[in-house]
Coordinates of C-alpha atoms in Angstrom, one line a residue:
Chain A
M1 CA 98.1 89.7 99.3
N2 CA 97.7 85.9 99.8
T3 CA 100.1 84.1 102.1
E4 CA 101.6 87.3 103.3
T5 CA 102.8 87.4 106.9
V6 CA 101.6 90.5 108.6
W7 CA 102.2 91.9 112.1
I8 CA 99.8 94.3 113.7
T9 CA 100.8 96.3 116.8
G10 CA 97.9 97.2 119.0
T11 CA 95.9 94.3 117.6
H12 CA 93.8 94.1 120.7
G13 CA 92.4 97.6 120.1
F14 CA 89.3 98.7 118.3
I15 CA 90.9 99.1 114.9
G16 CA 93.5 96.4 115.3
R17 CA 91.0 93.6 115.7
H18 CA 89.0 94.7 112.7
L19 CA 92.2 94.9 110.6
A20 CA 93.3 91.4 111.8
A21 CA 89.9 89.9 110.8
Y22 CA 90.0 91.6 107.4
L23 CA 93.6 90.6 106.6
N24 CA 93.0 87.1 107.8
S25 CA 89.9 86.9 105.6
K26 CA 92.2 87.8 102.6
G27 CA 94.5 85.0 103.4
C28 CA 97.2 86.7 105.5
R29 CA 98.9 85.1 108.5
V30 CA 98.4 87.6 111.2
A31 CA 100.6 87.9 114.3
G32 CA 100.0 90.6 116.9
I33 CA 101.8 92.5 119.7
G34 CA 100.6 95.0 122.2
H35 CA 98.8 95.5 125.5
G36 CA 95.8 93.4 126.5
L37 CA 94.9 90.0 127.9
W38 CA 93.5 88.1 125.0
P39 CA 92.4 84.5 125.4
E40 CA 93.6 82.4 122.5
M41 CA 90.2 81.5 121.3
E42 CA 89.1 85.1 121.2
A43 CA 92.3 86.2 119.3
M44 CA 91.7 83.4 116.9
H45 CA 88.1 84.6 116.4
W46 CA 89.6 87.9 115.2
G47 CA 91.9 86.1 112.8
V48 CA 95.0 86.5 115.0
S49 CA 97.2 83.3 114.9
F50 CA 99.6 84.5 117.5
W51 CA 99.3 87.2 120.2
L52 CA 102.1 88.6 122.3
N53 CA 100.9 90.7 125.2
G54 CA 103.7 93.1 125.8
E55 CA 105.5 96.3 125.1
I56 CA 106.8 96.9 121.6
Q57 CA 110.5 96.6 122.2
Q58 CA 113.5 94.7 120.8
S59 CA 113.2 91.4 122.8
N60 CA 109.5 91.1 122.3
L61 CA 109.8 91.8 118.6
A62 CA 112.6 89.2 118.4
Q63 CA 110.2 86.7 120.1
L64 CA 107.4 87.5 117.7
R65 CA 109.8 86.9 114.8
S66 CA 110.9 83.5 116.2
I67 CA 107.3 82.4 116.4
A68 CA 105.6 84.1 113.4
G69 CA 108.5 84.7 111.0
L70 CA 109.6 88.0 109.5
P71 CA 106.7 90.1 108.4
D72 CA 106.0 91.3 104.8
V73 CA 104.0 94.2 106.2
V74 CA 103.7 95.7 109.7
Y75 CA 100.6 97.7 110.6
H76 CA 101.6 99.9 113.5
L77 CA 98.4 100.8 115.4
A78 CA 99.8 100.8 118.9
G79 CA 99.9 104.1 120.5
G80 CA 98.0 106.6 122.7
S81 CA 94.4 106.6 121.7
S82 CA 92.8 109.5 123.6
V83 CA 93.3 113.2 123.7
G84 CA 92.0 113.4 127.2
A85 CA 94.3 110.7 128.5
A86 CA 97.3 112.4 126.7
I87 CA 96.5 115.7 128.5
A88 CA 96.2 113.9 131.8
N89 CA 99.4 111.9 131.4
P90 CA 101.5 113.1 128.5
Y91 CA 104.5 111.0 129.2
E92 CA 102.5 107.8 129.0
D93 CA 101.1 109.0 125.7
F94 CA 104.7 109.8 124.5
R95 CA 105.8 106.3 125.5
R96 CA 102.9 104.6 123.8
T97 CA 103.1 106.6 120.6
V98 CA 106.7 107.7 120.2
V99 CA 108.9 105.2 122.0
S100 CA 107.0 102.3 120.6
T101 CA 107.6 103.6 117.1
A102 CA 111.3 104.2 117.7
E103 CA 111.6 100.6 119.0
L104 CA 109.8 99.2 116.0
L105 CA 111.7 101.3 113.4
E106 CA 115.0 100.3 115.0
W107 CA 114.1 96.7 115.0
L108 CA 113.0 96.8 111.3
R109 CA 116.2 98.7 110.4
K110 CA 118.3 96.0 111.9
H111 CA 116.4 92.8 111.2
S112 CA 113.9 93.3 108.4
P113 CA 114.7 96.4 106.3
H114 CA 112.5 95.3 103.4
T115 CA 109.3 95.0 105.4
R116 CA 106.7 97.6 104.5
L117 CA 105.5 99.6 107.4
V118 CA 102.0 101.2 107.7
S119 CA 102.4 103.5 110.6
V120 CA 99.0 104.8 111.5
S121 CA 98.7 108.5 112.3
S122 CA 95.8 110.8 113.0
A123 CA 94.1 114.0 111.7
A124 CA 95.1 115.4 115.1
V125 CA 98.4 116.4 113.6
Y126 CA 96.6 119.2 111.7
G127 CA 95.4 120.9 114.9
G128 CA 92.8 123.7 114.9
G129 CA 92.0 126.6 112.7
H130 CA 90.9 124.7 109.6
S131 CA 87.6 125.3 107.9
G132 CA 87.5 123.2 104.8
N133 CA 89.0 120.0 103.5
I134 CA 92.6 119.6 104.8
A135 CA 95.3 118.4 102.4
E136 CA 98.2 116.3 103.5
A137 CA 100.7 119.1 102.6
T138 CA 99.0 121.5 105.1
S139 CA 101.4 122.8 107.7
L140 CA 101.0 120.8 110.9
S141 CA 100.3 122.4 114.2
P142 CA 98.8 119.9 116.6
Y143 CA 96.6 121.2 119.4
S144 CA 97.2 118.5 122.1
P145 CA 100.0 116.3 123.3
Y146 CA 98.2 113.5 121.6
G147 CA 98.5 115.2 118.2
A148 CA 102.1 116.4 119.0
H149 CA 103.1 112.8 119.6
K150 CA 101.5 111.6 116.4
L151 CA 103.4 114.3 114.5
I152 CA 106.6 113.2 116.2
M153 CA 105.9 109.6 115.3
E154 CA 105.6 110.7 111.7
E155 CA 108.9 112.5 111.8
L156 CA 110.6 109.5 113.2
C157 CA 109.2 107.5 110.2
H158 CA 110.5 110.2 107.8
S159 CA 113.9 110.0 109.4
Y160 CA 114.1 106.2 109.0
G161 CA 112.8 106.4 105.4
A162 CA 115.3 109.1 104.3
N163 CA 118.3 107.9 106.3
F164 CA 117.9 104.1 106.3
G165 CA 115.6 103.4 103.3
L166 CA 112.7 101.8 105.2
S167 CA 109.5 101.7 103.2
I168 CA 106.7 103.4 105.1
V169 CA 103.3 105.0 104.6
L170 CA 101.5 107.2 107.1
P171 CA 97.7 107.0 106.9
R172 CA 96.1 109.8 108.8
L173 CA 92.8 108.6 110.3
F174 CA 89.9 110.9 110.9
S175 CA 87.0 110.0 113.2
V176 CA 86.8 106.3 113.1
Y177 CA 83.7 104.6 114.6
G178 CA 82.1 101.2 114.4
P179 CA 81.4 98.1 116.4
E180 CA 83.8 97.4 119.2
L181 CA 84.5 101.1 119.8
K182 CA 84.0 101.5 123.6
K183 CA 84.8 105.2 124.1
Q184 CA 84.2 108.6 122.4
L185 CA 81.0 110.2 121.2
L186 CA 79.0 107.2 120.0
W187 CA 79.8 105.1 123.0
D188 CA 79.1 108.0 125.4
I189 CA 75.7 108.7 123.7
C190 CA 74.6 105.0 123.8
T191 CA 75.8 104.6 127.4
R192 CA 73.9 107.6 128.5
L193 CA 70.8 106.5 126.6
E194 CA 71.0 103.1 128.2
S195 CA 71.3 104.6 131.6
G196 CA 68.0 106.4 131.0
L197 CA 69.4 109.9 131.9
V198 CA 67.2 112.1 129.6
P199 CA 67.5 114.6 128.0
L200 CA 70.9 113.7 126.7
V201 CA 73.5 116.5 127.5
L202 CA 76.8 116.4 125.6
G203 CA 80.0 118.4 125.9
G204 CA 80.9 120.9 123.2
S205 CA 78.8 123.2 121.0
G206 CA 77.5 120.4 118.8
N207 CA 78.7 122.3 115.7
E208 CA 82.1 120.6 115.7
L209 CA 82.7 119.1 112.3
R210 CA 84.2 115.7 111.9
D211 CA 84.9 113.3 109.0
W212 CA 83.2 110.1 110.2
T213 CA 84.6 106.8 108.9
D214 CA 83.4 103.3 109.6
V215 CA 86.1 101.0 110.8
R216 CA 85.2 98.3 108.4
D217 CA 86.0 100.7 105.5
V218 CA 89.1 102.0 107.3
V219 CA 90.8 98.6 107.5
R220 CA 90.3 98.1 103.8
A221 CA 92.0 101.5 103.2
L222 CA 94.9 100.5 105.5
A223 CA 95.5 97.3 103.6
M224 CA 95.4 99.1 100.3
L225 CA 97.8 101.8 101.5
A226 CA 100.5 99.2 102.4
M227 CA 101.2 99.2 98.6
M228 CA 102.2 102.8 98.8
A229 CA 104.9 102.4 101.4
S230 CA 108.2 103.9 100.2
E231 CA 111.3 105.7 101.4
S232 CA 109.6 109.0 100.7
V233 CA 107.1 108.1 103.5
P234 CA 103.9 109.5 102.0
S235 CA 101.1 110.6 104.3
V236 CA 97.6 109.9 103.2
N237 CA 94.3 111.2 104.6
V238 CA 91.9 108.3 105.3
G239 CA 88.7 110.3 105.3
T240 CA 85.5 110.6 103.2
G241 CA 85.9 114.4 102.6
V242 CA 82.4 115.0 104.1
G243 CA 82.0 116.7 107.4
T244 CA 79.1 116.0 109.8
T245 CA 78.5 117.8 113.0
V246 CA 78.5 116.2 116.4
R247 CA 74.9 117.4 116.8
E248 CA 73.8 115.5 113.6
I249 CA 75.5 112.4 114.8
A250 CA 73.9 112.6 118.3
E251 CA 70.5 113.2 116.8
R252 CA 70.8 110.3 114.4
I253 CA 71.9 108.0 117.2
T254 CA 69.1 109.1 119.5
R255 CA 66.5 108.7 116.6
V256 CA 67.7 105.2 115.9
W257 CA 67.7 104.5 119.6
S258 CA 64.2 105.9 120.1
Q259 CA 62.9 103.7 117.2
R260 CA 64.3 100.6 118.8
N261 CA 63.2 101.4 122.3
G262 CA 60.0 103.4 121.7
R263 CA 61.0 106.5 123.7
E264 CA 61.5 110.1 122.5
I265 CA 64.8 111.6 123.6
S266 CA 66.1 115.1 123.0
V267 CA 69.8 116.1 122.8
E268 CA 71.2 119.1 124.6
L269 CA 74.8 120.5 124.2
S270 CA 76.7 121.9 127.1
G271 CA 78.2 124.6 124.9
K272 CA 81.6 124.1 126.6
S273 CA 84.3 123.0 124.2
R274 CA 86.8 120.4 125.4
P275 CA 90.5 121.1 125.6
G276 CA 92.5 119.8 122.7
D277 CA 89.4 119.6 120.5
P278 CA 89.7 121.4 117.1
F279 CA 86.5 122.8 115.6
S280 CA 86.8 121.1 112.2
L281 CA 88.7 118.1 110.9
I282 CA 87.7 117.1 107.4
A283 CA 89.9 115.3 104.9
Y284 CA 91.0 116.4 101.4
T285 CA 90.8 113.0 99.8
V286 CA 92.5 113.2 96.3
K287 CA 95.5 111.1 97.4
L288 CA 93.3 108.3 98.8
D289 CA 90.9 108.5 95.8
E290 CA 93.8 108.1 93.4
T291 CA 94.6 104.7 94.9
G292 CA 91.2 103.5 93.7
F293 CA 89.9 103.1 97.2
R294 CA 86.1 103.7 97.5
W295 CA 84.1 104.1 100.7
K296 CA 81.3 101.5 101.0
I297 CA 79.4 102.1 104.2
P298 CA 77.2 105.3 104.3
L299 CA 77.2 107.1 107.6
E300 CA 73.5 106.3 108.2
K301 CA 74.1 102.6 107.9
G302 CA 77.3 102.8 110.0
L303 CA 75.4 104.5 112.8
D304 CA 72.5 102.0 112.6
D305 CA 75.0 99.1 112.8
Y306 CA 76.7 100.7 115.8
V307 CA 73.5 101.1 117.8
Q308 CA 72.6 97.5 116.9
W309 CA 75.9 96.3 118.1
F310 CA 75.6 98.3 121.3
C311 CA 72.1 97.0 122.0
K312 CA 73.2 93.4 121.5
G313 CA 75.4 93.8 124.6
N314 CA 78.6 94.8 122.9
Q315 CA 79.4 91.3 121.8
H316 CA 82.1 91.0 119.2
G317 CA 81.3 89.4 115.9
Chain B
M1 CA 121.0 136.3 137.9
N2 CA 122.7 136.3 141.3
T3 CA 121.8 133.5 143.7
E4 CA 119.8 131.6 141.1
T5 CA 119.9 127.9 141.3
V6 CA 120.5 126.4 137.9
W7 CA 120.7 122.8 136.6
I8 CA 122.6 121.8 133.6
T9 CA 122.0 118.5 131.9
G10 CA 125.0 117.2 130.1
T11 CA 127.3 119.4 132.2
H12 CA 130.2 117.0 131.7
G13 CA 130.2 117.8 128.0
F14 CA 132.1 120.4 126.0
I15 CA 129.5 123.2 126.2
G16 CA 128.1 122.1 129.6
R17 CA 131.4 122.7 131.5
H18 CA 131.9 126.1 129.9
L19 CA 128.3 127.1 130.8
A20 CA 128.7 125.8 134.3
A21 CA 131.9 127.9 134.8
Y22 CA 130.3 131.0 133.3
L23 CA 127.1 130.8 135.4
N24 CA 129.1 130.0 138.5
S25 CA 131.2 133.1 137.9
K26 CA 128.0 135.1 137.7
G27 CA 126.9 133.9 141.2
C28 CA 124.7 131.0 140.3
R29 CA 124.6 127.7 142.2
V30 CA 125.1 125.1 139.5
A31 CA 124.0 121.4 139.8
G32 CA 124.5 119.0 137.0
I33 CA 123.2 115.7 135.7
G34 CA 124.2 113.5 132.8
H35 CA 126.8 110.9 131.7
G36 CA 130.4 111.0 132.8
L37 CA 132.7 110.1 135.7
W38 CA 133.6 113.5 137.2
P39 CA 135.9 113.6 140.3
E40 CA 134.4 116.2 142.7
M41 CA 137.4 118.4 142.6
E42 CA 137.3 118.6 138.8
A43 CA 133.6 119.3 138.8
M44 CA 134.2 122.0 141.4
H45 CA 136.9 123.5 139.2
W46 CA 134.2 124.0 136.5
G47 CA 131.9 125.6 139.0
V48 CA 129.6 122.6 139.5
S49 CA 128.6 122.2 143.2
F50 CA 126.8 118.9 142.7
W51 CA 127.2 116.4 139.9
L52 CA 124.9 113.4 139.4
N53 CA 126.3 110.8 137.0
G54 CA 123.1 109.2 135.6
E55 CA 120.3 109.1 133.1
I56 CA 117.9 112.0 132.9
Q57 CA 114.8 110.4 134.4
Q58 CA 112.3 110.9 137.1
S59 CA 114.1 109.3 140.1
N60 CA 117.4 111.0 139.3
L61 CA 115.8 114.3 138.8
A62 CA 114.1 113.9 142.2
Q63 CA 117.4 113.1 143.7
L64 CA 119.0 116.2 142.2
R65 CA 116.1 118.2 143.6
S66 CA 116.6 116.8 147.1
I67 CA 120.2 117.8 147.1
A68 CA 120.3 121.0 145.0
G69 CA 116.8 122.4 145.4
L70 CA 114.3 123.3 142.7
P71 CA 116.0 125.1 139.8
D72 CA 115.1 128.6 138.6
V73 CA 116.5 127.7 135.2
V74 CA 117.4 124.3 133.6
Y75 CA 119.9 124.3 130.7
H76 CA 119.2 121.1 128.8
L77 CA 122.4 120.2 126.9
A78 CA 122.2 116.5 127.2
G79 CA 121.6 114.7 124.0
G80 CA 123.3 113.0 121.0
S81 CA 126.2 115.1 119.9
S82 CA 127.4 113.5 116.6
V83 CA 125.8 113.1 113.2
G84 CA 128.0 110.1 112.5
A85 CA 127.1 108.4 115.8
A86 CA 123.4 109.0 115.1
I87 CA 123.7 107.4 111.7
A88 CA 125.5 104.4 113.2
N89 CA 123.1 104.0 116.1
P90 CA 119.9 106.1 115.6
Y91 CA 118.1 104.5 118.5
E92 CA 120.8 105.6 121.0
D93 CA 120.7 109.1 119.6
F94 CA 116.9 109.0 119.9
R95 CA 117.2 108.0 123.6
R96 CA 119.7 110.7 124.4
T97 CA 118.0 113.5 122.6
V98 CA 114.3 112.7 122.7
V99 CA 113.7 110.5 125.6
S100 CA 115.8 112.6 127.9
T101 CA 113.8 115.7 127.0
A102 CA 110.5 113.9 127.5
E103 CA 111.7 112.8 131.0
L104 CA 112.8 116.3 131.8
L105 CA 109.7 118.0 130.5
E106 CA 107.4 115.6 132.4
W107 CA 109.4 116.1 135.7
L108 CA 109.2 119.9 135.3
R109 CA 105.5 119.8 134.5
K110 CA 104.8 117.8 137.7
H111 CA 107.3 119.3 140.1
S112 CA 108.5 122.7 139.0
P113 CA 106.3 124.2 136.3
H114 CA 107.7 127.7 136.9
T115 CA 111.2 126.8 136.1
R116 CA 112.5 128.3 132.8
L117 CA 113.9 125.7 130.4
V118 CA 116.7 126.5 127.9
S119 CA 116.5 123.4 125.7
V120 CA 119.5 123.5 123.4
S121 CA 118.8 122.6 119.8
S122 CA 121.0 122.7 116.6
A123 CA 121.1 124.2 113.2
A124 CA 120.9 120.6 112.0
V125 CA 117.2 121.0 112.1
Y126 CA 117.4 123.1 109.0
G127 CA 118.9 120.3 106.9
G128 CA 120.4 120.9 103.4
G129 CA 119.6 123.1 100.5
H130 CA 120.3 126.5 102.1
S131 CA 122.5 129.1 100.4
G132 CA 122.3 132.2 102.6
N133 CA 121.4 133.1 106.2
I134 CA 118.8 130.8 107.6
A135 CA 115.9 132.4 109.6
E136 CA 114.3 130.6 112.4
A137 CA 110.9 130.5 110.6
T138 CA 112.4 128.5 107.7
S139 CA 110.7 125.2 107.2
L140 CA 112.7 122.4 108.8
S141 CA 113.8 119.4 107.0
P142 CA 116.7 117.7 108.8
Y143 CA 119.2 115.6 106.8
S144 CA 120.3 113.1 109.4
P145 CA 118.7 111.2 112.3
Y146 CA 120.7 113.6 114.5
G147 CA 118.8 116.6 113.1
A148 CA 115.5 114.7 113.0
H149 CA 115.8 114.0 116.7
K150 CA 116.7 117.6 117.5
L151 CA 113.6 118.7 115.6
I152 CA 111.5 116.1 117.6
M153 CA 113.0 117.5 120.8
E154 CA 111.8 121.0 119.7
E155 CA 108.3 119.7 119.1
L156 CA 108.1 118.1 122.5
C157 CA 109.0 121.4 123.9
H158 CA 106.3 123.2 121.9
S159 CA 103.8 120.7 123.1
Y160 CA 104.7 121.2 126.8
G161 CA 104.7 125.0 126.3
A162 CA 101.3 125.1 124.5
N163 CA 99.5 122.4 126.5
F164 CA 101.0 122.8 130.0
G165 CA 102.4 126.4 130.1
L166 CA 106.0 125.5 130.6
S167 CA 108.4 128.4 129.8
I168 CA 110.9 127.3 127.2
V169 CA 113.4 128.7 124.7
L170 CA 115.1 126.8 122.0
P171 CA 118.6 128.1 121.1
R172 CA 119.8 126.6 117.8
L173 CA 123.5 126.2 118.0
F174 CA 125.7 126.4 114.8
S175 CA 129.3 125.2 114.7
V176 CA 130.5 125.6 118.2
Y177 CA 134.3 125.2 118.8
G178 CA 136.7 126.1 121.5
P179 CA 138.9 124.7 124.3
E180 CA 137.8 121.3 125.5
L181 CA 136.3 120.2 122.2
K182 CA 137.8 116.8 121.6
K183 CA 136.1 115.9 118.3
Q184 CA 135.0 117.4 114.9
L185 CA 137.0 119.4 112.5
L186 CA 139.4 121.4 114.7
W187 CA 140.2 118.4 116.9
D188 CA 140.8 116.2 113.9
I189 CA 143.1 118.7 112.2
C190 CA 145.2 119.2 115.4
T191 CA 145.4 115.5 116.0
R192 CA 146.5 114.8 112.5
L193 CA 149.0 117.7 112.7
E194 CA 150.4 116.3 115.9
S195 CA 150.8 112.9 114.5
G196 CA 153.0 114.3 111.8
L197 CA 151.0 112.9 108.9
V198 CA 151.6 115.5 106.2
P199 CA 150.1 116.7 104.0
L200 CA 146.8 117.1 105.9
V201 CA 144.0 115.3 104.0
L202 CA 140.4 116.1 105.1
G203 CA 137.0 114.8 104.2
G204 CA 134.6 116.9 102.2
S205 CA 135.2 119.4 99.4
G206 CA 136.4 122.1 101.8
N207 CA 133.9 124.5 100.4
E208 CA 131.3 123.6 103.0
L209 CA 130.2 126.8 104.8
R210 CA 129.6 126.9 108.5
D211 CA 128.9 129.6 111.1
W212 CA 131.7 129.2 113.6
T213 CA 131.1 130.3 117.2
D214 CA 133.4 130.2 120.1
V215 CA 132.0 128.3 123.1
R216 CA 132.9 131.1 125.5
D217 CA 130.6 133.4 123.5
V218 CA 127.9 130.7 123.1
V219 CA 127.5 130.2 126.9
R220 CA 126.9 133.9 127.4
A221 CA 124.2 133.7 124.7
L222 CA 122.6 130.8 126.4
A223 CA 122.5 132.6 129.7
M224 CA 120.9 135.6 128.1
L225 CA 118.3 133.6 126.2
A226 CA 117.0 132.1 129.5
M227 CA 115.2 135.4 129.8
M228 CA 113.3 134.7 126.6
A229 CA 111.8 131.4 127.8
S230 CA 108.0 131.5 127.4
E231 CA 104.9 129.4 126.7
S232 CA 105.3 130.3 123.0
V233 CA 108.7 128.5 123.0
P234 CA 110.7 130.7 120.7
S235 CA 113.6 129.3 118.8
V236 CA 116.6 131.5 118.4
N237 CA 119.7 131.0 116.1
V238 CA 122.9 131.3 118.1
G239 CA 125.2 132.2 115.2
T240 CA 127.3 135.1 114.0
G241 CA 125.7 135.4 110.6
V242 CA 129.1 134.9 108.9
G243 CA 130.0 131.8 106.9
T244 CA 133.5 130.5 106.7
T245 CA 134.5 127.5 104.7
V246 CA 136.1 124.3 106.1
R247 CA 139.1 125.0 103.9
E248 CA 139.6 128.4 105.4
I249 CA 139.4 127.0 108.9
A250 CA 141.9 124.2 108.1
E251 CA 144.3 126.7 106.5
R252 CA 144.1 129.0 109.4
I253 CA 144.7 126.2 111.9
T254 CA 147.7 124.8 109.9
R255 CA 149.2 128.3 109.6
V256 CA 149.0 128.8 113.4
W257 CA 150.3 125.3 113.9
S258 CA 153.2 125.9 111.5
Q259 CA 154.1 129.2 113.2
R260 CA 154.3 127.4 116.6
N261 CA 156.1 124.4 115.3
G262 CA 158.2 125.8 112.5
R263 CA 157.0 123.5 109.8
E264 CA 155.1 124.2 106.6
I265 CA 152.0 122.0 106.1
S266 CA 149.6 122.0 103.2
V267 CA 145.9 121.0 103.3
E268 CA 144.3 118.6 100.8
L269 CA 140.6 117.8 100.6
S270 CA 139.3 114.3 99.8
G271 CA 136.4 115.8 97.7
K272 CA 134.0 113.2 99.2
S273 CA 131.1 114.7 101.1
R274 CA 130.1 113.0 104.3
P275 CA 126.6 111.6 104.8
G276 CA 124.3 113.9 106.8
D277 CA 126.4 116.9 106.1
P278 CA 124.6 119.9 104.6
F279 CA 126.6 122.2 102.3
S280 CA 125.8 125.5 104.1
L281 CA 124.6 126.4 107.6
I282 CA 124.7 130.1 108.4
A283 CA 122.5 131.9 110.9
Y284 CA 120.1 134.7 110.2
T285 CA 120.8 136.6 113.5
V286 CA 118.1 139.3 113.9
K287 CA 116.4 137.6 116.8
L288 CA 119.6 137.1 118.7
D289 CA 120.8 140.6 117.9
E290 CA 117.6 142.1 119.3
T291 CA 118.3 140.6 122.7
G292 CA 121.3 142.9 122.9
F293 CA 123.8 140.0 122.7
R294 CA 127.1 140.8 121.0
W295 CA 129.8 138.3 119.9
K296 CA 133.2 139.1 121.4
I297 CA 135.7 136.6 120.2
P298 CA 136.7 137.0 116.5
L299 CA 137.3 133.7 114.6
E300 CA 141.0 134.3 114.3
K301 CA 141.5 134.7 118.0
G302 CA 139.2 131.7 118.7
L303 CA 141.2 129.5 116.4
D304 CA 144.5 130.7 117.9
D305 CA 143.2 130.0 121.4
Y306 CA 142.1 126.5 120.3
V307 CA 145.5 125.6 118.9
Q308 CA 147.2 127.0 122.1
W309 CA 144.8 124.9 124.3
F310 CA 145.5 121.8 122.2
C311 CA 149.3 122.2 122.3
K312 CA 149.2 122.7 126.1
G313 CA 148.1 119.0 126.2
N314 CA 144.4 119.6 126.3
Q315 CA 144.4 120.6 129.9
H316 CA 141.3 122.4 131.1
G317 CA 141.5 125.8 132.6

């Protein structure tokens, strides 16, 4: 992987910055594009040698090329990142997830057809009604506009693979958490704990099952999956295959928090499920396993690290 | 259906103008939006009381509303209309088919959620590998970017039906022909015959099977299917269920032509299949049959009428 030039869309986001740091540590030159003000020193800290704050569209991609050179691999992480936001403003989610991908695919088709594309999708494409480990070949019926747009993104990639020979792989991420994640369950729990509002009351039944993955493992998986990019556009679950309930996560976090802060806190669940929220999303992992990829960070350590990061004042590093 | 206000996107196109004339004859007020210069008198001739020449996007839809009032039904015909053009410029086809639909759905969600939407799709979503009548529930694997974008259009509609309660129906059109069609097989044959280049040599093997439907029947089907629009977003094949080869069509057209012009012309096939061209696309028609819809124009009469229209100098009317 040494001396490769890689581009990351959405570099400024939670997963993007971890991926940039990882690829940079492996010797890649990393250029990024997407939304977000990012002081040069901060971007450099994350291993990003050039950051273009702008939409993913033809003229910006041309500018990125003129500065960073053609990419060997593009990691496409830009896109909508919240089910709730997609329900509130579906057209914005469509633009971020679908139109950005159409722009990127078209640019690659015209200007860099041999670049490998890792176009990052989500377990949200599976939708609800699942009870065990979900294989990639399962029929897709997303629950929310967020999931629908990810599915559409995948289909655009299939079209550009089949019709124009682009080499693409579609990792489907499950519940990614880790330092720098400033939304979703772990963030909400820590924020509520910090505010001192006890007992902790959370939405949902608490029995929702998710496949929790630490971002520091996930970025290694993404880098490995770049090798699998092909015209046949394989999709690959990036999950551990183990489901853990929201309640267990909340209890673990509050226990770690209590140990750090010397206070007993109990967790209560509202019992109301949230719209667009499937009951169970757990990966069937044979395809990922066959690449040789191994998960390194156990859930317990990942959660401990998250609380530690949060309590340090959410500083990066 | 009397006194309904309907909008038609892509009204200026081949199917759009026939649909406008039909709905107007049934007492509807028809307003249209899409690409194309259309002198007011000509638009009026086709039953269109207001025509807005522009992109399907929020501000233009708002303008259409201020002039024509909220629609009871929108017939969404705008979109890419050629497999070849979609292969040559996939991003343009994406914009026409997918982005226009996203804009329309979002506008309806915000401003007219009770409007019924007839979002017109294509048998191209089925792709290749079929040998008999294709049912709507068949798994979809489009062959070309044109078909991929129609499939994506359908999925956007499913998302807005399931997540936001819009009432939508997805007619899947097969091989629509008829007066005003100025491209594809029939047009190519007549144009070649008119130019006097004999024998007539056509692309493909000639054995490709298609389900040929006269536009004057198709617009009646579209009007009827508006009643089926619902949150569950049903898709319905608009085909006769009968397959006829390209060779048979070409021979029929040349026979009619020869009779009119007193010259014997033979048909030859190049034997080379065209990219993005499935071998067989024939509808399974039970869903359409159950609506009570009946086809009225036999293929022989439809082809005769087409040649007659062509020979009259392609005048409308």
